[in-house]
mmCIF file of C-alpha atoms in Angstrom:
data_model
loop_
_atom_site.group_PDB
_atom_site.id
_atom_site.type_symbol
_atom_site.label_atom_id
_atom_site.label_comp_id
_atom_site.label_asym_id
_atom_site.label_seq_id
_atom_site.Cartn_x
_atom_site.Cartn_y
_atom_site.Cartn_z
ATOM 1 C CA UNK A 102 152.093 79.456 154.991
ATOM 2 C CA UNK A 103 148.745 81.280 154.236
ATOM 3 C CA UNK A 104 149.679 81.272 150.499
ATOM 4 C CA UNK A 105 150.261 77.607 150.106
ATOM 5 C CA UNK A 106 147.513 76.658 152.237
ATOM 6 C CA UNK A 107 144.717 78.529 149.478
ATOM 7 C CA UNK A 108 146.757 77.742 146.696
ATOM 8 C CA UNK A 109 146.843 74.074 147.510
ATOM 9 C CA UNK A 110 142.865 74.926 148.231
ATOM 10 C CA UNK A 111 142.593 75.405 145.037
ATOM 11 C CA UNK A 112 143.907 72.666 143.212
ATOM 12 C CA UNK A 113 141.912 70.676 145.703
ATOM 13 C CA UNK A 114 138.937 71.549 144.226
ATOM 14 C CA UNK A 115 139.841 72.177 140.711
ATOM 15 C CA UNK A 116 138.368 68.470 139.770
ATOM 16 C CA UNK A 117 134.411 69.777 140.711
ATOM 17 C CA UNK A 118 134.778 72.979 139.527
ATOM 18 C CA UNK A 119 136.455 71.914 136.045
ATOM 19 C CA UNK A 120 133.945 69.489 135.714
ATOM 20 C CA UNK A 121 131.624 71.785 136.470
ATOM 21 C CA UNK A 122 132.901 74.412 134.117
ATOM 22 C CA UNK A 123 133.225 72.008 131.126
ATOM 23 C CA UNK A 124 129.441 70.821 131.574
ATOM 24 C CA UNK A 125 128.613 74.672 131.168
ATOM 25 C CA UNK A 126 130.802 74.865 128.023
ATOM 26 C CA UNK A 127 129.384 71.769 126.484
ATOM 27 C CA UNK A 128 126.007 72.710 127.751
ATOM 28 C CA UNK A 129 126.344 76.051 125.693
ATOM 29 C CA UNK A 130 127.870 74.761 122.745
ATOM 30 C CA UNK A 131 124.548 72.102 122.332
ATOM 31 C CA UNK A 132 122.086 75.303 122.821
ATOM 32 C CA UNK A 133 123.965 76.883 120.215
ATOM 33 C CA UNK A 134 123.697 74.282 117.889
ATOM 34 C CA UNK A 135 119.897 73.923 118.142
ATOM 35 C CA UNK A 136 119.568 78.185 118.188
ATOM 36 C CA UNK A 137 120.934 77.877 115.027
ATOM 37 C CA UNK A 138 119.493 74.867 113.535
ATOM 38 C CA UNK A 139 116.350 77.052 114.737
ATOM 39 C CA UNK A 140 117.458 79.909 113.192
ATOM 40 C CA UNK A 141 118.022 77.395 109.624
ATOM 41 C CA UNK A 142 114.716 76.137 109.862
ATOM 42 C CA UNK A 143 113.257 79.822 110.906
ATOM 43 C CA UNK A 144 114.734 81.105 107.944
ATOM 44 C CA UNK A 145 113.840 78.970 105.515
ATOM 45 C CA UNK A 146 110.129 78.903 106.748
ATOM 46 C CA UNK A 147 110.335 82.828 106.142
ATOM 47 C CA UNK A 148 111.676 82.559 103.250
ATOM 48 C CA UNK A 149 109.210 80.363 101.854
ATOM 49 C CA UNK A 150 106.256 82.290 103.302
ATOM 50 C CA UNK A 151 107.712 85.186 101.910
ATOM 51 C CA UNK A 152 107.951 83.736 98.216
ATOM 52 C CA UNK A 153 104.732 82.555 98.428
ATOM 53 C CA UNK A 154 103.534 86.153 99.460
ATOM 54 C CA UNK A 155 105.178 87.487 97.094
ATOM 55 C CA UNK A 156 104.072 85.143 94.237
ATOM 56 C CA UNK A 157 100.336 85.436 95.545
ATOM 57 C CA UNK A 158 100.926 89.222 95.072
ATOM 58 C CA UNK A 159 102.252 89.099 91.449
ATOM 59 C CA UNK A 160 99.260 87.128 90.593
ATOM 60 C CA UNK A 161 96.880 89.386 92.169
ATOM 61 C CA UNK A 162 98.105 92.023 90.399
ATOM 62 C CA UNK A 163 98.240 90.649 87.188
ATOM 63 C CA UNK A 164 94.720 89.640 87.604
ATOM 64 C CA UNK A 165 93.516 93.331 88.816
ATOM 65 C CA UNK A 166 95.483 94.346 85.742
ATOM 66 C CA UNK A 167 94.080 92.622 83.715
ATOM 67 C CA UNK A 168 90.124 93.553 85.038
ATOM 68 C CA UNK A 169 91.139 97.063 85.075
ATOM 69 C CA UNK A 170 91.939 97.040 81.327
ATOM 70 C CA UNK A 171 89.308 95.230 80.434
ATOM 71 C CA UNK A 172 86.898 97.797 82.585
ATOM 72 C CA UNK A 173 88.259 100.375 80.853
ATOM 73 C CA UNK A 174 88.012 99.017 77.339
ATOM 74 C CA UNK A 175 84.452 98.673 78.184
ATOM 75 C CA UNK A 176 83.558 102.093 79.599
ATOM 76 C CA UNK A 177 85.340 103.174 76.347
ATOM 77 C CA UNK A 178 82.712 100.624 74.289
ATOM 78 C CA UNK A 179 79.723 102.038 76.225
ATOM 79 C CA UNK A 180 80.767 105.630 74.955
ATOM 80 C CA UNK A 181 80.750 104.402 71.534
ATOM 81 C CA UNK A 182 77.959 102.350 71.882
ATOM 82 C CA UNK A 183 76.115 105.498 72.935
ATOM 83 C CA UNK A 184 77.441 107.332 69.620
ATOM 84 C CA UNK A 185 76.050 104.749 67.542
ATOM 85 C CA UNK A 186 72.867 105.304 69.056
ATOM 86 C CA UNK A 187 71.911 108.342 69.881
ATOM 87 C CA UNK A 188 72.750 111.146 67.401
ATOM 88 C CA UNK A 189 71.994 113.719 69.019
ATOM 89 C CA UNK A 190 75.199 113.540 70.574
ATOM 90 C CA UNK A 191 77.337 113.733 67.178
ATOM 91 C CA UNK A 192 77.454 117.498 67.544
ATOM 92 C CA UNK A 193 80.627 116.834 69.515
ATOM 93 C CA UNK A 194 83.282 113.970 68.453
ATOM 94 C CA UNK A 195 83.968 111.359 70.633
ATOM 95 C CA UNK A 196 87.958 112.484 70.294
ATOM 96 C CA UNK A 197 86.581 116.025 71.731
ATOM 97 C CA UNK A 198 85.024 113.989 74.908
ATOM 98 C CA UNK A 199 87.789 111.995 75.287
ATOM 99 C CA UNK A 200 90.188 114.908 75.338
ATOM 100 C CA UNK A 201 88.297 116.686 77.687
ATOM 101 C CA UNK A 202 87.992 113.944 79.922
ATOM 102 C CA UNK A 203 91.681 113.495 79.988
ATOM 103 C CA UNK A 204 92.018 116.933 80.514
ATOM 104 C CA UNK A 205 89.709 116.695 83.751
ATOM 105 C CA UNK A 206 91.527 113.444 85.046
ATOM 106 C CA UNK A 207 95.058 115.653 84.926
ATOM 107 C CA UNK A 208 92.861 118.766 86.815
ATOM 108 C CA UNK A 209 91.096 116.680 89.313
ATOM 109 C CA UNK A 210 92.019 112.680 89.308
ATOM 110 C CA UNK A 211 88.850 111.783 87.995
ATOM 111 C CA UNK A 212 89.333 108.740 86.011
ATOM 112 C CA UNK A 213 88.493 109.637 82.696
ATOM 113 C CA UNK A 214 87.388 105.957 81.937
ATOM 114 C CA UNK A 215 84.844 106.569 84.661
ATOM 115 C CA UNK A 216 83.860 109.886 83.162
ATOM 116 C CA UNK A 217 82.903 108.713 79.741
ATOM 117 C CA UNK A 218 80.854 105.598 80.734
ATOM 118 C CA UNK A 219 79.418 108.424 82.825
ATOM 119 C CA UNK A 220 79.325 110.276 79.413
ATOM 120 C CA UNK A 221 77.095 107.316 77.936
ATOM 121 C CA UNK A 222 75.047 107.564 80.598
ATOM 122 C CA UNK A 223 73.707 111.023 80.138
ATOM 123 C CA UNK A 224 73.420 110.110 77.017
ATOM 124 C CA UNK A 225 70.386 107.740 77.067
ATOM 125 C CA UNK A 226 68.502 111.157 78.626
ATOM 126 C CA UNK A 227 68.638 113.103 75.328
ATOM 127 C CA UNK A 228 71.638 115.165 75.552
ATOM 128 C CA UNK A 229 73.403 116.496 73.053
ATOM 129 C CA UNK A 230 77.086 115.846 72.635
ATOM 130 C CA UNK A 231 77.461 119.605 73.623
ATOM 131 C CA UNK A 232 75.488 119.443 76.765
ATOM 132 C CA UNK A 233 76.905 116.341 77.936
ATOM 133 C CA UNK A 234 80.565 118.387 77.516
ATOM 134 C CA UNK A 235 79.572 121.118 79.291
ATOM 135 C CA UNK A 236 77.909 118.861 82.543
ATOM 136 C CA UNK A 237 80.715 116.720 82.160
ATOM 137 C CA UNK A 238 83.029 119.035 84.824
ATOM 138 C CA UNK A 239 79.557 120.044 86.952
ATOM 139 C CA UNK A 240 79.138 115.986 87.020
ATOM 140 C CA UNK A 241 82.956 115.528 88.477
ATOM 141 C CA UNK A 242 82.036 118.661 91.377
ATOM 142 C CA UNK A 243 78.764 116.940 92.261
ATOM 143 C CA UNK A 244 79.841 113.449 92.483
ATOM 144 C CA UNK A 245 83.260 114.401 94.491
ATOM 145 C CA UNK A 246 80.533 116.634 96.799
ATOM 146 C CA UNK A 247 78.375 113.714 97.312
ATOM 147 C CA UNK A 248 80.801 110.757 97.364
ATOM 148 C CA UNK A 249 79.117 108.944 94.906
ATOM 149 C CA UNK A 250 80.983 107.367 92.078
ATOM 150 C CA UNK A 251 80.763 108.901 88.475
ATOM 151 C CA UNK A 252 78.407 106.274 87.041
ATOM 152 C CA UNK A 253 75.707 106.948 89.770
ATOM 153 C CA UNK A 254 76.229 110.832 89.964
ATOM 154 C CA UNK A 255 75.786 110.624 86.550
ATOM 155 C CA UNK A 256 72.099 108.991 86.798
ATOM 156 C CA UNK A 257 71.048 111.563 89.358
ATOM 157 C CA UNK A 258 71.911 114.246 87.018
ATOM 158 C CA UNK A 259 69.932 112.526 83.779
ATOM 159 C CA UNK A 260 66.883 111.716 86.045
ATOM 160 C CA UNK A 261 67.282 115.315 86.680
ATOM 161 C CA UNK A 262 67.202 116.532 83.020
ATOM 162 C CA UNK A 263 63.631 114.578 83.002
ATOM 163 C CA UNK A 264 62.404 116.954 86.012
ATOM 164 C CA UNK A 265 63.476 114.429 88.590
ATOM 165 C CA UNK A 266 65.578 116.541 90.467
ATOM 166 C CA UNK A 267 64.834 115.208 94.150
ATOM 167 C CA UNK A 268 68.841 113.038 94.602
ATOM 168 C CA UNK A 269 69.960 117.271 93.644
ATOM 169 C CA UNK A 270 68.419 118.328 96.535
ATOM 170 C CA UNK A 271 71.154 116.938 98.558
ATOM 171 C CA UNK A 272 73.335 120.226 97.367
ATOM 172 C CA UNK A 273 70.736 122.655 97.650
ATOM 173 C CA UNK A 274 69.489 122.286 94.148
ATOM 174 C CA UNK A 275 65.527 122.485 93.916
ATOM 175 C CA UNK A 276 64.074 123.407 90.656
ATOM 176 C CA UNK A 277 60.585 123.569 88.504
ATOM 177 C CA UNK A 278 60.410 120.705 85.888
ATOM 178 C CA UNK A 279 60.462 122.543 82.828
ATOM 179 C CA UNK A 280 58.682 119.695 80.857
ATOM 180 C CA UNK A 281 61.668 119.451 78.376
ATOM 181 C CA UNK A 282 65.040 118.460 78.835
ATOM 182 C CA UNK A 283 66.439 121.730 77.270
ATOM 183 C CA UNK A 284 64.273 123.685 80.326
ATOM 184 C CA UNK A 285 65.616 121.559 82.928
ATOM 185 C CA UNK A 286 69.221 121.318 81.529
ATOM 186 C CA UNK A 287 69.297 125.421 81.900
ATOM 187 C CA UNK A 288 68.125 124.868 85.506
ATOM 188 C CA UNK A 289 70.696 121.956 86.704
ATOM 189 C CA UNK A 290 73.439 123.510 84.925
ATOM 190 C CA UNK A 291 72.842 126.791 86.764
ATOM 191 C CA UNK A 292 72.142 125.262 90.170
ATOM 192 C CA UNK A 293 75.685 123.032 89.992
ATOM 193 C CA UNK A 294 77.897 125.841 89.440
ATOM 194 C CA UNK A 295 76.385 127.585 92.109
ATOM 195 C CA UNK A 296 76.401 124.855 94.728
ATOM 196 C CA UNK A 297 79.171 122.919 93.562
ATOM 197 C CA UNK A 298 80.847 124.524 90.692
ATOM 198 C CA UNK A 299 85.124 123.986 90.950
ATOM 199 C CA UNK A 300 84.460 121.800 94.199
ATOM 200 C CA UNK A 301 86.616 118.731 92.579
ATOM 201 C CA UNK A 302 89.808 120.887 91.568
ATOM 202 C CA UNK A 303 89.360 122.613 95.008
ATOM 203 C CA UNK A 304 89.477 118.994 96.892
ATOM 204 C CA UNK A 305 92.295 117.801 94.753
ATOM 205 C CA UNK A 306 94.669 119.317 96.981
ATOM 206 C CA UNK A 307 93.206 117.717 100.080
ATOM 207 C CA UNK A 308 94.654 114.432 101.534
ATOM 208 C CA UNK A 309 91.310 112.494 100.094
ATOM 209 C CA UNK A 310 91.990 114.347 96.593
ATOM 210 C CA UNK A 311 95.737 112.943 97.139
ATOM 211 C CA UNK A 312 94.149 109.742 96.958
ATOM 212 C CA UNK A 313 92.252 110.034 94.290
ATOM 213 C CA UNK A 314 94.770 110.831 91.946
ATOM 214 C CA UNK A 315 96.838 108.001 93.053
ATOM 215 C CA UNK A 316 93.972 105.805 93.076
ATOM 216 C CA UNK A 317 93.190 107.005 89.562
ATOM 217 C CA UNK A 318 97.351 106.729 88.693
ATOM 218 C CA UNK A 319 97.519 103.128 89.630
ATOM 219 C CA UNK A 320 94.476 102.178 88.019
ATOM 220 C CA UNK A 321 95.971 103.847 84.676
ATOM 221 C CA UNK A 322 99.316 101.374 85.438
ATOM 222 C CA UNK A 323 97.273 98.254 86.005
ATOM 223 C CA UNK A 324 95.577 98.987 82.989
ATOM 224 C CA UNK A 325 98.879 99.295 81.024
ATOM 225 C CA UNK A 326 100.138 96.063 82.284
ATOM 226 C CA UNK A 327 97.027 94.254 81.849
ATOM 227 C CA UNK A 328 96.862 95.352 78.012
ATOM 228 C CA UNK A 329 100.410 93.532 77.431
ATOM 229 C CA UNK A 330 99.387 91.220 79.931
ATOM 230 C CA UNK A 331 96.070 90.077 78.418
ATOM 231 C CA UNK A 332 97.364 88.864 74.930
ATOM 232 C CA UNK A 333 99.794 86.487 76.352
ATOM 233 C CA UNK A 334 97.194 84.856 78.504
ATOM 234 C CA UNK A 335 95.317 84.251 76.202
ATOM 235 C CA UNK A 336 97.959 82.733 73.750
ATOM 236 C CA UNK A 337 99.164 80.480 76.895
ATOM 237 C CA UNK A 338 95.431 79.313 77.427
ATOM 238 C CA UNK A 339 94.713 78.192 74.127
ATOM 239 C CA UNK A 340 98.938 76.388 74.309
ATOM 240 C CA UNK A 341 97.776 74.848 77.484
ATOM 241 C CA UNK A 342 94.418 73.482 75.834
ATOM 242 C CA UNK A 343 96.581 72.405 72.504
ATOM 243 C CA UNK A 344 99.018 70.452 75.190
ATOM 244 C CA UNK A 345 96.147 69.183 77.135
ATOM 245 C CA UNK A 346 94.505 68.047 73.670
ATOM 246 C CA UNK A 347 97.533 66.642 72.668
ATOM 247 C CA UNK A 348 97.984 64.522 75.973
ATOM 248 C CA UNK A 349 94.668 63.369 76.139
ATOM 249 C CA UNK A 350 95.552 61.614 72.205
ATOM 250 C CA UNK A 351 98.914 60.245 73.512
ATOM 251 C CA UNK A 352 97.950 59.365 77.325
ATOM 252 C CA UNK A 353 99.089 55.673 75.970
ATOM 253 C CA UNK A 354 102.673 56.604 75.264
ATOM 254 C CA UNK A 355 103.233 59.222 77.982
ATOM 255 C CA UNK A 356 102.079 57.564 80.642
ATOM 256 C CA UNK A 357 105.164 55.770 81.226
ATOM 257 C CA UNK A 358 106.863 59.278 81.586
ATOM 258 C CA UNK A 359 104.650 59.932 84.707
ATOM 259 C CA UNK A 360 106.642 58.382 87.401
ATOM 260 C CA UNK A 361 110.036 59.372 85.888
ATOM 261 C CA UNK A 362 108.792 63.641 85.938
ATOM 262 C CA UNK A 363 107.726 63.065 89.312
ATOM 263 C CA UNK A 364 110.945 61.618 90.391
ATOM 264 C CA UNK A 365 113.015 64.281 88.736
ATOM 265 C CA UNK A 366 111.221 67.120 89.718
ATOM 266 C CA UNK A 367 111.185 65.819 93.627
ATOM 267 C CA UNK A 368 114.986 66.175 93.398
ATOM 268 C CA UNK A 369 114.081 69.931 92.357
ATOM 269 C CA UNK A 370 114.380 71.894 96.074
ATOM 270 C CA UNK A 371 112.155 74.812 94.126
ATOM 271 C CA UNK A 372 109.362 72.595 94.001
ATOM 272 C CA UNK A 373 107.953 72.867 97.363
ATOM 273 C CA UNK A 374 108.127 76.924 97.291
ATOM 274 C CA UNK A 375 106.048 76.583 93.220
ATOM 275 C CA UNK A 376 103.492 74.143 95.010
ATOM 276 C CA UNK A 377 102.729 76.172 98.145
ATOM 277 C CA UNK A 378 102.367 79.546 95.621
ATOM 278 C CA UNK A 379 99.679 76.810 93.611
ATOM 279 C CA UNK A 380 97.815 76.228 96.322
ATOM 280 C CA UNK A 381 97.562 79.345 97.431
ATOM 281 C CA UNK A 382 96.031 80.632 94.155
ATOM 282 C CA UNK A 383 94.312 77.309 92.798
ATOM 283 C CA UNK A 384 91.307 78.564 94.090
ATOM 284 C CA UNK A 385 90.853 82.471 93.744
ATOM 285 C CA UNK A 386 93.430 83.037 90.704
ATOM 286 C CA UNK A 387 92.900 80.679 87.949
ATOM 287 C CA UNK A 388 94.822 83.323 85.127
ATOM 288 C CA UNK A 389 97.795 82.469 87.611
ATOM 289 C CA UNK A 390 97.627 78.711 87.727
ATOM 290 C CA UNK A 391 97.472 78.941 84.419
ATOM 291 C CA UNK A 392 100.987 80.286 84.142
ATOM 292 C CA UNK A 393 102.250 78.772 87.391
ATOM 293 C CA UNK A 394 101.704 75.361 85.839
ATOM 294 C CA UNK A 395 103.024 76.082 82.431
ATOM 295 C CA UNK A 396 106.032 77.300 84.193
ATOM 296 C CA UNK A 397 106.033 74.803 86.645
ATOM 297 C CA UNK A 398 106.093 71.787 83.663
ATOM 298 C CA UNK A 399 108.286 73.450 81.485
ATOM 299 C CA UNK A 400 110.870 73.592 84.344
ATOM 300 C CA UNK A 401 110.755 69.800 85.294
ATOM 301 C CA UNK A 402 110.748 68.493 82.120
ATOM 302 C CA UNK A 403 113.726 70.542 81.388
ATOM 303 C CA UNK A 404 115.295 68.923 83.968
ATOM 304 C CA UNK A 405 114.261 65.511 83.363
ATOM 305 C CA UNK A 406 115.831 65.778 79.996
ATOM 306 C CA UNK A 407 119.127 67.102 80.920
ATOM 307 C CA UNK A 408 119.245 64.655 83.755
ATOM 308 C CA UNK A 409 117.826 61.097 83.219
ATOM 309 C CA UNK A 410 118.982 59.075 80.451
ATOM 310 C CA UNK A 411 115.799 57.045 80.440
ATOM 311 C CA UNK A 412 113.817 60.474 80.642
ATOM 312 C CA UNK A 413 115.454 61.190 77.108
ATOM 313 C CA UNK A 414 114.709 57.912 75.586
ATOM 314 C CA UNK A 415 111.482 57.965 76.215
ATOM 315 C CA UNK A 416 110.915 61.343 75.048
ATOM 316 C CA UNK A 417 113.109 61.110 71.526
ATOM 317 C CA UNK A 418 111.018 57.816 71.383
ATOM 318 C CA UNK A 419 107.967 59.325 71.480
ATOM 319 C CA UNK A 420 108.597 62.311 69.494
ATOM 320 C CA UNK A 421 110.268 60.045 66.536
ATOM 321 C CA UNK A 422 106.992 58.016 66.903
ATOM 322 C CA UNK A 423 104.557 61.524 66.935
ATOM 323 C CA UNK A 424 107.367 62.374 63.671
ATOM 324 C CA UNK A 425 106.519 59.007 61.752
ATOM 325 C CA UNK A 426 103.127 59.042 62.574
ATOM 326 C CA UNK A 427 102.335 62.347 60.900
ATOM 327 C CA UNK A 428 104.473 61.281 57.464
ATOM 328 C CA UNK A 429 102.031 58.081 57.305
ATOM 329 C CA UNK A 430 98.953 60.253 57.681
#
């Protein structure tokens, strides 16, 4: 009698707790959904922020790459600038400086760019070629002892060589001025060895030498890439001036193209993704919009082509006219 009466309970009140149990499963179901319709939209709002990241890091690199070339190509320039000048420093080739500043970059992670603007430096003191090669290594200990960069260690030491030797008193060095640069050269060169003399290759093994060398290895890559880099820039600025030339003339026939491109390439999903990279870089990066936008055109009018019927009329139109045009001229 006990058993019927619960299970009879049960079934009594299976209507409010069904009902209740559905509206829970329904309930869930719904928050489901919208988790992952959040999870869609969360995704694709990554996504995007991460292309764009990526893209404005691409075109920040490209840009370094191309300034660190450049920087280098001109510290090179300054060397030979100095050779053309001075000739007291002929005694030594500029192949022979350049070697042994190579030599000191593998030893210590100077950059050996660095080292022979440095080298042109010392040069506008009166230094021979052979002088300047045997400071160049006391130059890389004193400036790594300091902190100071190669370009400004390099001024202390050719102040120095004119008896203004007080910036050497940092390391202990205090000398007579010898009232010729051949006097004082004697004295600096003796005082860095002994104060400073193998301090660079000693640091080199230190977590801050670590860095330098890596420092010094990346800037050799961006300089790589930015010497490929560079020439195709260049070659895609003066296209994108021929093309802007070139629209400016025809603005009266290609007009009409205007709202059909813009159509086309709002159909393109990619779009968005290329215009938040644009404005990201518009305003720091302009070697990047550059390309962006060449990119960016090429793609949509390859797709208004191959996809609107009027979009190819217009433009076999207007290249038949450009074509009959130039056999009148």
């Amino acid at each position: 009698m006990a058993d019927k009466t619960i299970k009879l309970t049960l079934v009594g009140e299976d209507k409010s707790a069904g009902k209740t149990l559905r509206d829970l499963g329904d309930e869930s179901e719904r928050t489901g959904g919208r988790l992952a319709r959040m999870g869609e939209i969360a995704g694709g709002v990554l996504t995007a922020d991460l292309l764009k990241s990526a893209g404005s890091a691409i075109v920040d690199f490209g840009k370094a790459s191309v300034e660190a070339f450049m920087g280098a190509e001109q510290a090179q320039r300054q060397l030979e600038d100095a050779y053309a000048r001075f000739p007291s420093v002929t005694d030594v080739s500029i192949d022979a400086l350049r070697e042994l500043n190579s030599a000191i970059q593998a030893k210590t992670g100077a950059d050996a760019d660095d080292l022979a603007s440095s080298q042109a430096i010392m040069a506008q003191y009166g230094l021979t070629g052979q002088q300047i090669a045997d400071l160049t290594p006391l130059l890389d200990d004193y400036a790594v002892k300091t902190g100071k960069d190669l370009p400004s260690a390099a001024e202390d030491l050719g102040k120095a060589m004119l008896g203004q030797g007080r910036a050497l008193k940092s390391v202990g060095i205090d000398f007579t001025d010898a009232k010729s640069v051949a006097g004082n050269f004697d004295q600096v060169v003796a005082g860095l060895r002994t104060q400073v003399g193998g301090f660079a290759e000693s640091e080199s093994g230190s977590a801050e030498g670590a860095l330098r060398r890596l420092t010094t290895e990346f800037g050799d890559v961006q300089e790589q890439v930015g010497e490929q880099l560079l020439p195709v820039l260049v070659q895609l600025g003066e296209g994108l001036l021929q093309v802007i030339d070139w629209v400016q003339e025809n603005s009266d026939v290609l007009t009409p193209l205007a709202a059909i491109i813009g159509t086309v390439i709002g159909l393109v999903t990619a779009w968005n993704v290329v215009q938040g990279i644009l404005n990201l870089t518009l305003a720091a990066n302009p070697i990047g919009i550059v390309v962006l936008a060449i990119a960016a055109l090429v793609a949509g009018f390859i797709v208004a082509y191959n996809t609107s019927e009027d979009f190819r009329r217009i433009v076999d139109g207007a290249l038949n006219w450009v074509k009959q045009t130039g056999q009148d001229v």
